[in-house]
JSON list of C-alpha atoms in Angstrom, two decimals:
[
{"chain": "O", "resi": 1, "resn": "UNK", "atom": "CA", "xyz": [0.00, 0.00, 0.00]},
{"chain": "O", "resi": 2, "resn": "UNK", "atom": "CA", "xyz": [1.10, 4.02, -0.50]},
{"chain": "O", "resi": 3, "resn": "UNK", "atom": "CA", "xyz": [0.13, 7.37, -0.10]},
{"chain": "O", "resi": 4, "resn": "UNK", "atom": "CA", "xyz": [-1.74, 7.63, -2.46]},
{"chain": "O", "resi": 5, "resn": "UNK", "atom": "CA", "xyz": [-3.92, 4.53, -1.59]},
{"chain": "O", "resi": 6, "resn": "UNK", "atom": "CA", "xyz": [-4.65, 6.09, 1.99]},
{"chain": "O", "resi": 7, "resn": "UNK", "atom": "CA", "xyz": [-5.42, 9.04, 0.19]},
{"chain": "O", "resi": 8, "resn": "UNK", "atom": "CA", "xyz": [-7.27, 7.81, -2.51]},
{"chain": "O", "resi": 9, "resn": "UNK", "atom": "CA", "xyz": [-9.56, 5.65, 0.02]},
{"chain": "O", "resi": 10, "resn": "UNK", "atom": "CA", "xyz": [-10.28, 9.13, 1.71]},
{"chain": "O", "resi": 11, "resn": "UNK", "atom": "CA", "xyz": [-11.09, 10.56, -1.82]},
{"chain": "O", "resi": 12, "resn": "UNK", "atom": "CA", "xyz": [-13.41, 8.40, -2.43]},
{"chain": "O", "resi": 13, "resn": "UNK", "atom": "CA", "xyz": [-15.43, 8.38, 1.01]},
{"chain": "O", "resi": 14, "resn": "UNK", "atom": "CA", "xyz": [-15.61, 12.52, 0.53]},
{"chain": "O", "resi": 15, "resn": "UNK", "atom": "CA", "xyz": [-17.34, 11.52, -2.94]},
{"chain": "O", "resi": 16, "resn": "UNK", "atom": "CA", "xyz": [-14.47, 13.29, -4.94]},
{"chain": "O", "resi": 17, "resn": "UNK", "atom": "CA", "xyz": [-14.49, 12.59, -9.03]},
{"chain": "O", "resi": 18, "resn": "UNK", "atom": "CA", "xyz": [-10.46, 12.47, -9.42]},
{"chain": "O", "resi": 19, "resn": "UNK", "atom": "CA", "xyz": [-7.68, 9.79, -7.44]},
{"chain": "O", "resi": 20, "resn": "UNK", "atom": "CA", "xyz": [-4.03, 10.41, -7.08]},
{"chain": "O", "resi": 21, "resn": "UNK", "atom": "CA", "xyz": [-2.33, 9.01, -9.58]},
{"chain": "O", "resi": 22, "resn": "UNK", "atom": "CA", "xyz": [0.86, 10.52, -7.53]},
{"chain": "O", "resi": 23, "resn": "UNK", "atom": "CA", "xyz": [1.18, 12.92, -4.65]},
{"chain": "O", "resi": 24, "resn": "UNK", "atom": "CA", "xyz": [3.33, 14.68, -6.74]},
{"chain": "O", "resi": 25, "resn": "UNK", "atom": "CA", "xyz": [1.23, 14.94, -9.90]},
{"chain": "O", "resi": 26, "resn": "UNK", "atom": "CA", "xyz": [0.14, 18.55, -9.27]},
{"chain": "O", "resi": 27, "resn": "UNK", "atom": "CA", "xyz": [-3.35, 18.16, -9.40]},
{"chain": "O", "resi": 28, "resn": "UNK", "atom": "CA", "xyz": [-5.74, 19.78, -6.84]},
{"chain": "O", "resi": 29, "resn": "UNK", "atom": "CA", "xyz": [-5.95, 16.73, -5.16]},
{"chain": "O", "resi": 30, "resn": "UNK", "atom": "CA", "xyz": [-2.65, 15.80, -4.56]},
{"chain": "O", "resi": 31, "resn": "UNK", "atom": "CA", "xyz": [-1.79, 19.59, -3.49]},
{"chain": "O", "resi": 32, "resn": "UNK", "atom": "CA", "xyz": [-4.36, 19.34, -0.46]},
{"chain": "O", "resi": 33, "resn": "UNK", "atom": "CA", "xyz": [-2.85, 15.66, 0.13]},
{"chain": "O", "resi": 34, "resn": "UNK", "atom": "CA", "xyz": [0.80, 16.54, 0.18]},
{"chain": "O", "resi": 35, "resn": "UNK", "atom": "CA", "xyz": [0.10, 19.44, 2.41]},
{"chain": "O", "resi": 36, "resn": "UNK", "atom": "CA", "xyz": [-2.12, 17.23, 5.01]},
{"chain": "O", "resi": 37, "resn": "UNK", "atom": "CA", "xyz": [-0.90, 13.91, 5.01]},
{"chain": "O", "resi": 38, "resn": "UNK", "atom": "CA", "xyz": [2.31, 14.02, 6.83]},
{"chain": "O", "resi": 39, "resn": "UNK", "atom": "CA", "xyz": [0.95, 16.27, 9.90]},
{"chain": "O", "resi": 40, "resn": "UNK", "atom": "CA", "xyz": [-2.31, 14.39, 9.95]},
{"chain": "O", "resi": 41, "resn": "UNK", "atom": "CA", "xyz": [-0.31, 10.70, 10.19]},
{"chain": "O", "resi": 42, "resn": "UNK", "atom": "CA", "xyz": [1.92, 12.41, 13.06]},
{"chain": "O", "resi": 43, "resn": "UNK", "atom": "CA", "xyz": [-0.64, 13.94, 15.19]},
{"chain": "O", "resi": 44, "resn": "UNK", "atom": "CA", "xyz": [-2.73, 10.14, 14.70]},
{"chain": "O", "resi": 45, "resn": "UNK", "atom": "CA", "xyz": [1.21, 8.49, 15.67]},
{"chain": "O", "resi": 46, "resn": "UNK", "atom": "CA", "xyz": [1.09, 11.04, 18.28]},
{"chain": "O", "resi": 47, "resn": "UNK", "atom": "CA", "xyz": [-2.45, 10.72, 19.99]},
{"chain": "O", "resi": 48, "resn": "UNK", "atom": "CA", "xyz": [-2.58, 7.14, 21.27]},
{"chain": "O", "resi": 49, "resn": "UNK", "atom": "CA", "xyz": [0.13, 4.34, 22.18]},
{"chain": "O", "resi": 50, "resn": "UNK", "atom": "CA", "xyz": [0.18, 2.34, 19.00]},
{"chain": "O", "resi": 51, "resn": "UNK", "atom": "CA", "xyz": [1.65, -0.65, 19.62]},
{"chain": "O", "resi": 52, "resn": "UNK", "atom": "CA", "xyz": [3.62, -0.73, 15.72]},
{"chain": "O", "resi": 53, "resn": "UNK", "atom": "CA", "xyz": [4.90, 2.72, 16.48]},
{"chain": "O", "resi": 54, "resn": "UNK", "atom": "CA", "xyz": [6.44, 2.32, 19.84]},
{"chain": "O", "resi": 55, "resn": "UNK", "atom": "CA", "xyz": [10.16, 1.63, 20.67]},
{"chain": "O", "resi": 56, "resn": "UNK", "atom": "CA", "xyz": [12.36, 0.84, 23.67]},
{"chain": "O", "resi": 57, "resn": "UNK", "atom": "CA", "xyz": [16.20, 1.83, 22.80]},
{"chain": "O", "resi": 58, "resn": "UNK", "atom": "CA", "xyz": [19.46, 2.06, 23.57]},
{"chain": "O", "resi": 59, "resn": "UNK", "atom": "CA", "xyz": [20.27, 6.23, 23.78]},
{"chain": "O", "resi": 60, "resn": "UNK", "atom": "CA", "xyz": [23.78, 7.21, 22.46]},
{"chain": "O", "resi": 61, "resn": "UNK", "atom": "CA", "xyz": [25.88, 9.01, 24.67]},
{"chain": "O", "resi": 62, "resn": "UNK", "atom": "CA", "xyz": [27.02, 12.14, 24.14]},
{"chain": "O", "resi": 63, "resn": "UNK", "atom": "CA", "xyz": [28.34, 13.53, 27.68]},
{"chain": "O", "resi": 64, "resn": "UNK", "atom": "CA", "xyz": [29.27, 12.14, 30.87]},
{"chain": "O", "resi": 65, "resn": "UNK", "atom": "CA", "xyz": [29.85, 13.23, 34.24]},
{"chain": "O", "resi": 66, "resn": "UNK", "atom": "CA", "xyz": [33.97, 14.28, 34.59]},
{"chain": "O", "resi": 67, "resn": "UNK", "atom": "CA", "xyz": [36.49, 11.41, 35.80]},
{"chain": "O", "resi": 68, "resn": "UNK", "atom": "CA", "xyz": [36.14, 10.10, 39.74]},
{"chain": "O", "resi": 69, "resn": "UNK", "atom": "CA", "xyz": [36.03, 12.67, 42.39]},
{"chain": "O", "resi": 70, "resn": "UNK", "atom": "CA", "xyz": [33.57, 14.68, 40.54]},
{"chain": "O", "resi": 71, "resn": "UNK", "atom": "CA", "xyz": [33.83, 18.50, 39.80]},
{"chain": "O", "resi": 72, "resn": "UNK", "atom": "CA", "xyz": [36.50, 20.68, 41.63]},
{"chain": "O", "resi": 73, "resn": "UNK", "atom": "CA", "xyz": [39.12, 23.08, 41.68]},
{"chain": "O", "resi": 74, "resn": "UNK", "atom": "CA", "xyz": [41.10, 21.65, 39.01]},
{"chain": "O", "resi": 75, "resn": "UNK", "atom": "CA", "xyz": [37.84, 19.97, 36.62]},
{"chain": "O", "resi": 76, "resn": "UNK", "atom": "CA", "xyz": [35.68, 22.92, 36.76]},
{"chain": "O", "resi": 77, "resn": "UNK", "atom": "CA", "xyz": [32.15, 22.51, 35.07]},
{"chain": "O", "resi": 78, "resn": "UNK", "atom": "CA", "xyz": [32.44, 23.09, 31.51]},
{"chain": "O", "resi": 79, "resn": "UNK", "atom": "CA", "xyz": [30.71, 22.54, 28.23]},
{"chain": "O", "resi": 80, "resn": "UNK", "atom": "CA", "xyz": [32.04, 19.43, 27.64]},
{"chain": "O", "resi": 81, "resn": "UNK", "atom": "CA", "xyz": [29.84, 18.00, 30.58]},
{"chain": "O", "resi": 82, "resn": "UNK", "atom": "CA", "xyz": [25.94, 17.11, 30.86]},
{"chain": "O", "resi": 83, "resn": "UNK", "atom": "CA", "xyz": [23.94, 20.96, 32.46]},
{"chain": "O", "resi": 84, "resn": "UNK", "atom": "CA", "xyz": [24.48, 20.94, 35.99]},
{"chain": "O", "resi": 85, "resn": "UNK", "atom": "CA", "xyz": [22.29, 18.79, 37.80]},
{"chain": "O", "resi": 86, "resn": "UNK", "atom": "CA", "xyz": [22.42, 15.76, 35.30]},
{"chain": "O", "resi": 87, "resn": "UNK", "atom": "CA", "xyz": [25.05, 13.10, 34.91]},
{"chain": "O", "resi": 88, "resn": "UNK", "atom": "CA", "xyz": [24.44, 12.19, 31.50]},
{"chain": "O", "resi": 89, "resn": "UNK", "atom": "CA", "xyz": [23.46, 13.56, 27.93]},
{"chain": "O", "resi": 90, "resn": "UNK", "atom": "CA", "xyz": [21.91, 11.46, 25.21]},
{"chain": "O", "resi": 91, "resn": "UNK", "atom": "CA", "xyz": [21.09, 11.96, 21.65]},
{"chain": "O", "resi": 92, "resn": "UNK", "atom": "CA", "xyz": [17.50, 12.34, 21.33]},
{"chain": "O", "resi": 93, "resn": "UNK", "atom": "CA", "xyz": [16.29, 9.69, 18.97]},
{"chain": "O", "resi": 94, "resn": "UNK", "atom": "CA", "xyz": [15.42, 10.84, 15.44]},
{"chain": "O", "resi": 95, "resn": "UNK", "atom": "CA", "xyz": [12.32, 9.10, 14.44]},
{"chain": "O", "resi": 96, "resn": "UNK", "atom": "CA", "xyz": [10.94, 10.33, 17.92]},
{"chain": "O", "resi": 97, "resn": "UNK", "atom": "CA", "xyz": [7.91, 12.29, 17.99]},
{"chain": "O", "resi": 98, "resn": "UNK", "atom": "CA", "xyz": [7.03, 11.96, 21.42]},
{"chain": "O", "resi": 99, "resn": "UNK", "atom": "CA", "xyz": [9.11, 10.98, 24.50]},
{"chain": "O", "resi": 100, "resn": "UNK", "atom": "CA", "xyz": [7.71, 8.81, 27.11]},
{"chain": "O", "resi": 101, "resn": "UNK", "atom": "CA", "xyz": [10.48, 7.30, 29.40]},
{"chain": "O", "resi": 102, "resn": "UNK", "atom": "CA", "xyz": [13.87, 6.60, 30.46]},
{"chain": "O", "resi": 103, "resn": "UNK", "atom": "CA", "xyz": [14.93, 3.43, 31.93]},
{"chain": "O", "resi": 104, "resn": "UNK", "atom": "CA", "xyz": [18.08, 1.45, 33.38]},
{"chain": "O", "resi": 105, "resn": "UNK", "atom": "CA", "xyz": [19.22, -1.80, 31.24]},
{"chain": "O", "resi": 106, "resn": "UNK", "atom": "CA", "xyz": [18.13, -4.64, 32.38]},
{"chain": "O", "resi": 107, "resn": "UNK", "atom": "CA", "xyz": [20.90, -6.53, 35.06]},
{"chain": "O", "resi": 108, "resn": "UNK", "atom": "CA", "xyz": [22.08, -10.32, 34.99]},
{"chain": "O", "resi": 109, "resn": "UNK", "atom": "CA", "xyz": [18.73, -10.91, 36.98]},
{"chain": "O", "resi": 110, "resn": "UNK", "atom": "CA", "xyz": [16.39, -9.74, 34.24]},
{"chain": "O", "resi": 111, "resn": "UNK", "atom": "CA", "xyz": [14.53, -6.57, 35.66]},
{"chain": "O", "resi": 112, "resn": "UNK", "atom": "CA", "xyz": [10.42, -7.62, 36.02]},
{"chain": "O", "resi": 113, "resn": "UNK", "atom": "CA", "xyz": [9.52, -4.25, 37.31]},
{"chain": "O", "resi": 114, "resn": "UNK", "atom": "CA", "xyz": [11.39, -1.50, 35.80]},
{"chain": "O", "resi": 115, "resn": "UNK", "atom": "CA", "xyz": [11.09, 1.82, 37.40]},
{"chain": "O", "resi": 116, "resn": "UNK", "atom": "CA", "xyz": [10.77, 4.66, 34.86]},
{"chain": "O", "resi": 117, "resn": "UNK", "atom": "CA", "xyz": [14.08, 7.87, 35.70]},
{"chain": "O", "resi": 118, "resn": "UNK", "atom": "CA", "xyz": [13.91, 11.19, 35.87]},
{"chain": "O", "resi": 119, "resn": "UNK", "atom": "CA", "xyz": [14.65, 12.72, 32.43]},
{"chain": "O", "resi": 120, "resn": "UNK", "atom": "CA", "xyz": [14.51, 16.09, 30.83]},
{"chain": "O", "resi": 121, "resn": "UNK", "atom": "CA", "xyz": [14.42, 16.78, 27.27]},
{"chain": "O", "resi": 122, "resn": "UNK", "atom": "CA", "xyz": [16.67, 20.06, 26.56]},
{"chain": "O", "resi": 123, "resn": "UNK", "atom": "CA", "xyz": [19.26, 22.06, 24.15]},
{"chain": "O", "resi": 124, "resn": "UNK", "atom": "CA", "xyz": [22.52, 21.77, 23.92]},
{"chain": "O", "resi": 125, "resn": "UNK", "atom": "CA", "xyz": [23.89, 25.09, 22.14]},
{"chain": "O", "resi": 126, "resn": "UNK", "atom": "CA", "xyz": [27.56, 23.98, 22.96]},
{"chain": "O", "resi": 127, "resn": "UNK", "atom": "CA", "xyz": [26.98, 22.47, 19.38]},
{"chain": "O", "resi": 128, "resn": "UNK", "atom": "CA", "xyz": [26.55, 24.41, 16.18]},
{"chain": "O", "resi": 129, "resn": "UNK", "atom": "CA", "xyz": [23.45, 24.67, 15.24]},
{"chain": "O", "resi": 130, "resn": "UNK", "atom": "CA", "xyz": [22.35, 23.69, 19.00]},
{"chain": "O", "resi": 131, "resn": "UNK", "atom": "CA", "xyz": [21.30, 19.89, 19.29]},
{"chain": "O", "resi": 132, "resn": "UNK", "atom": "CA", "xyz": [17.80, 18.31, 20.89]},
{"chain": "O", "resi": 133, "resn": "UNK", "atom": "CA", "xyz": [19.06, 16.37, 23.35]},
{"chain": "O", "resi": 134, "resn": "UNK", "atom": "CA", "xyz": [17.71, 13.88, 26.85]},
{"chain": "O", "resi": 135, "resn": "UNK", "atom": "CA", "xyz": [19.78, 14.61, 30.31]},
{"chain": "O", "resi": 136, "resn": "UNK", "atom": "CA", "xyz": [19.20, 11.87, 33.40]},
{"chain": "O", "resi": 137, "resn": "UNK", "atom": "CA", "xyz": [21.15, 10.40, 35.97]},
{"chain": "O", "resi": 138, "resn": "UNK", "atom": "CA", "xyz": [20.91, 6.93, 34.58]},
{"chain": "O", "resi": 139, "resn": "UNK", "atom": "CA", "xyz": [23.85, 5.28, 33.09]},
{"chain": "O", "resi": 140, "resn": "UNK", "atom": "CA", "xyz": [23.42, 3.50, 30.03]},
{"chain": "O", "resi": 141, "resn": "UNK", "atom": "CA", "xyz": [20.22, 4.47, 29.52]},
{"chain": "O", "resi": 142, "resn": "UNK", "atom": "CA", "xyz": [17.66, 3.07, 27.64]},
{"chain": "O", "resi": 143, "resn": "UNK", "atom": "CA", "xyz": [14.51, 5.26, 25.72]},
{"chain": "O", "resi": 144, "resn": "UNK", "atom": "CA", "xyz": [10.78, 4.41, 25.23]},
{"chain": "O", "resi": 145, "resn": "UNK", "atom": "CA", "xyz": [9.42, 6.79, 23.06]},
{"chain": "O", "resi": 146, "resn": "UNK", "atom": "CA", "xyz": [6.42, 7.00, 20.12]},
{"chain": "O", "resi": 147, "resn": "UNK", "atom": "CA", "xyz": [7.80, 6.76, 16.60]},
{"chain": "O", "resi": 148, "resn": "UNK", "atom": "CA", "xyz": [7.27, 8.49, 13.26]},
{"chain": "O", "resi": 149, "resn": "UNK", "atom": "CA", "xyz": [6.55, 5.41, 11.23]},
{"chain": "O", "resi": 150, "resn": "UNK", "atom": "CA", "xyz": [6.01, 5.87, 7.36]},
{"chain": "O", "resi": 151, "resn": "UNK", "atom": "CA", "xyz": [6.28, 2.47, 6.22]},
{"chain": "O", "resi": 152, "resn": "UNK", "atom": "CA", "xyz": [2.59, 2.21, 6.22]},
{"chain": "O", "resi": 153, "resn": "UNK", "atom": "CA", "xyz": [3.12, -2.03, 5.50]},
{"chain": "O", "resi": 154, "resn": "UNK", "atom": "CA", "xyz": [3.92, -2.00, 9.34]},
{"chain": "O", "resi": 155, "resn": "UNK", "atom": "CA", "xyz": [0.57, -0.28, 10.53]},
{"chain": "O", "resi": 156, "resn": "UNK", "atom": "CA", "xyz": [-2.49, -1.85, 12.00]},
{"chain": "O", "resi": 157, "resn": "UNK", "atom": "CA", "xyz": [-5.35, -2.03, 10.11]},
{"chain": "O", "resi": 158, "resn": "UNK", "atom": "CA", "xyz": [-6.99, 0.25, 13.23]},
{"chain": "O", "resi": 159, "resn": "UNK", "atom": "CA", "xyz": [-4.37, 2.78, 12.45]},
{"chain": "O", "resi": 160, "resn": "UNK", "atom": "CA", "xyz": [-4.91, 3.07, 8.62]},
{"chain": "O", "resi": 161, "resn": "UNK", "atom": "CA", "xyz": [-8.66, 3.39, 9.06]},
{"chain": "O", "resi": 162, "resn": "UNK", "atom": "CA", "xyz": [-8.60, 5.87, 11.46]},
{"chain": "O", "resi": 163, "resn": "UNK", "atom": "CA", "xyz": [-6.04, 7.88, 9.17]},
{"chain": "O", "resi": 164, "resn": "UNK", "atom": "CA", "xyz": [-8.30, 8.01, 6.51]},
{"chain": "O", "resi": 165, "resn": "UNK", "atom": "CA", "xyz": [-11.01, 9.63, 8.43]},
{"chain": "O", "resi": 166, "resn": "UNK", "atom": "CA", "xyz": [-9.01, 12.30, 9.88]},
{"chain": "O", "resi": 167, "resn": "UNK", "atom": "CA", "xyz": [-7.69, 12.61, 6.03]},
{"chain": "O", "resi": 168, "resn": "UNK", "atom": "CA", "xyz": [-11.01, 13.00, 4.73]},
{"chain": "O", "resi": 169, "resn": "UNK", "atom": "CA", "xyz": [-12.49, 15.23, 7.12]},
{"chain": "O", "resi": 170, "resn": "UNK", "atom": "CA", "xyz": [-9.47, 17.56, 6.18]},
{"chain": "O", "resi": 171, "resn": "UNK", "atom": "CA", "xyz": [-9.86, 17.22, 2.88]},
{"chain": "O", "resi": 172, "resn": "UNK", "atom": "CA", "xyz": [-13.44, 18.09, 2.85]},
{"chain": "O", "resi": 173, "resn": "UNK", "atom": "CA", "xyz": [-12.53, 21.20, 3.90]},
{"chain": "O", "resi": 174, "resn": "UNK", "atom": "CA", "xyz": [-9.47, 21.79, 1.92]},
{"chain": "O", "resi": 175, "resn": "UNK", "atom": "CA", "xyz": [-11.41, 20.69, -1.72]},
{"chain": "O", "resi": 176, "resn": "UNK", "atom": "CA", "xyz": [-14.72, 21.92, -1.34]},
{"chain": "O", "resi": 177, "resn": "UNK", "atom": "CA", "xyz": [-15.55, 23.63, 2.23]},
{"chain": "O", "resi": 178, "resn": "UNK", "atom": "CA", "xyz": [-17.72, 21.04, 3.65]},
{"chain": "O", "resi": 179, "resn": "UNK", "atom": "CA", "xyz": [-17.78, 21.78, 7.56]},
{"chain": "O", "resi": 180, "resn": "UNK", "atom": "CA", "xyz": [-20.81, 19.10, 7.90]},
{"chain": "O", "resi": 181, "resn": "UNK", "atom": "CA", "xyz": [-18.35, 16.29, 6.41]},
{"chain": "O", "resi": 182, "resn": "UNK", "atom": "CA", "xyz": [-15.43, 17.27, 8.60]},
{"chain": "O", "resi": 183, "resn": "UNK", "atom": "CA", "xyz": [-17.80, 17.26, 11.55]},
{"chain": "O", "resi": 184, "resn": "UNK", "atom": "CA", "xyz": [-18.86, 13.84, 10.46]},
{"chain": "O", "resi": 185, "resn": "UNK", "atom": "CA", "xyz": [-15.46, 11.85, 9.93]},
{"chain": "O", "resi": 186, "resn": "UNK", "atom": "CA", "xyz": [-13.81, 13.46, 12.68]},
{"chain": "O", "resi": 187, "resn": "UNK", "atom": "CA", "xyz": [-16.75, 11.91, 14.72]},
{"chain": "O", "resi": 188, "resn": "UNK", "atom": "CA", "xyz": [-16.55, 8.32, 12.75]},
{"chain": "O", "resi": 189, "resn": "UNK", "atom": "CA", "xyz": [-12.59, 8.09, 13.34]},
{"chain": "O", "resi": 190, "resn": "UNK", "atom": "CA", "xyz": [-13.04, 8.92, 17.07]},
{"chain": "O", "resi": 191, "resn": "UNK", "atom": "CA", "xyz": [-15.38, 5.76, 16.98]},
{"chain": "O", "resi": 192, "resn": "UNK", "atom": "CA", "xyz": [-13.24, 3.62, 15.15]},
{"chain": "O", "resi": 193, "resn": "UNK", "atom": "CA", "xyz": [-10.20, 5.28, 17.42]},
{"chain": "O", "resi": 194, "resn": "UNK", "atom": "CA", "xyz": [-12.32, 3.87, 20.64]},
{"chain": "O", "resi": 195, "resn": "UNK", "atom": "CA", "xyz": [-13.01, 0.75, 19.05]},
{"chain": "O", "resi": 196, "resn": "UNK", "atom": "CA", "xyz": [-9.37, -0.19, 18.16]},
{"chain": "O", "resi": 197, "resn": "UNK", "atom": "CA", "xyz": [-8.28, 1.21, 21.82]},
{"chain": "O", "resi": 198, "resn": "UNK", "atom": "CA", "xyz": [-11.27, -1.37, 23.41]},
{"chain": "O", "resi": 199, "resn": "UNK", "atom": "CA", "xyz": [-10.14, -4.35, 21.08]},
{"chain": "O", "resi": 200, "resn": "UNK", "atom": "CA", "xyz": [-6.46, -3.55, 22.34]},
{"chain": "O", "resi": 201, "resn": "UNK", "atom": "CA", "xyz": [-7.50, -3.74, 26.14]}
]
């Protein structure tokens, strides 16, 4: 399946004459599409806790805390060291569009209950341009955090259907200024959005 299919399918539910033959084709269609789609799939990622889209990760380090005995005298804080306050500084993952938790690896006993850290998501303007980045205390840390997932082959049925309601209740607006159809699929994907979340438990 692509684009086009999701936004063909929403096409056709608003009762619109033309399909995408390609996002980028130029038509009037694909215009409203290409401006819609990627925000409308990212606020949908970003809404709920689909299972496809989430992801528990090792977070690359990018500053620790200064060799044993800590900051004194002769290692003054600097730069080159996590803000003050936080041991360590992580790169913030990439494909992240919303940050949940931090959490310690797992030990030789594997850990049943792991306890979310504290975390802060901040800047680091000791790089150029300044860098999105996580501070904690935790040592080898490990990131849970919602996805941006395009490859729509990996999405749940519950996710696609959903997305083509919210699609089509934007489009309606954006191809022919139908409030009474926006009002109408943004109501039928919030059923099919409480459906999926009772089916999930």
């Amino acid at each position: 399946m692509a684009v086009e299919d999701i936004c063909n399918q929403a096409l056709v539910e608003l009762g619109f004459p033309h399909r995408i033959g390609d996002i980028y084709d130029g038509s009037k269609a694909s215009r409203a599409a290409l401006e819609i789609y990627g925000q409308t799939r990212d606020e949908l990622l970003d809404s709920d806790d689909w299972p496809f889209a989430r992801r528990t990760v090792a977070l690359g380090l990018l500053k620790g805390p200064p060799p044993a005995g800590g900051y004194n005298p002769i290692t003054p804080w600097t730069t080159a060291y996590p803000k003050p306050g936080w041991l360590y500084e992580y790169t913030y993952p990439a494909d992240c569009l919303e940050f949940n938790a931090v959490i310690a690896p797992p030990t030789f006993m594997f850990d049943l209950d792991p306890q979310p850290a504290v975390w802060r998501v901040d800047n680091d303007s000791a790089y150029t341009p300044a860098r999105k980045v996580l501070l904690t205390n935790i040592k080898n840390a490990m990131g849970v955090y919602t996805a941006q997932v395009v490859d729509i082959d990996t999405w749940e049925p519950g996710f696609i259907a959903v997305l083509v309601k919210n699609l089509k209740a934007k489009l309606a607006v954006a191809l022919g200024g139908n409030l009474d159809t926006e009002k109408l699929s943004i109501a039928e994907a919030g059923a099919i959005h409480q459906t999926v979340d009772n089916q999930r438990g």
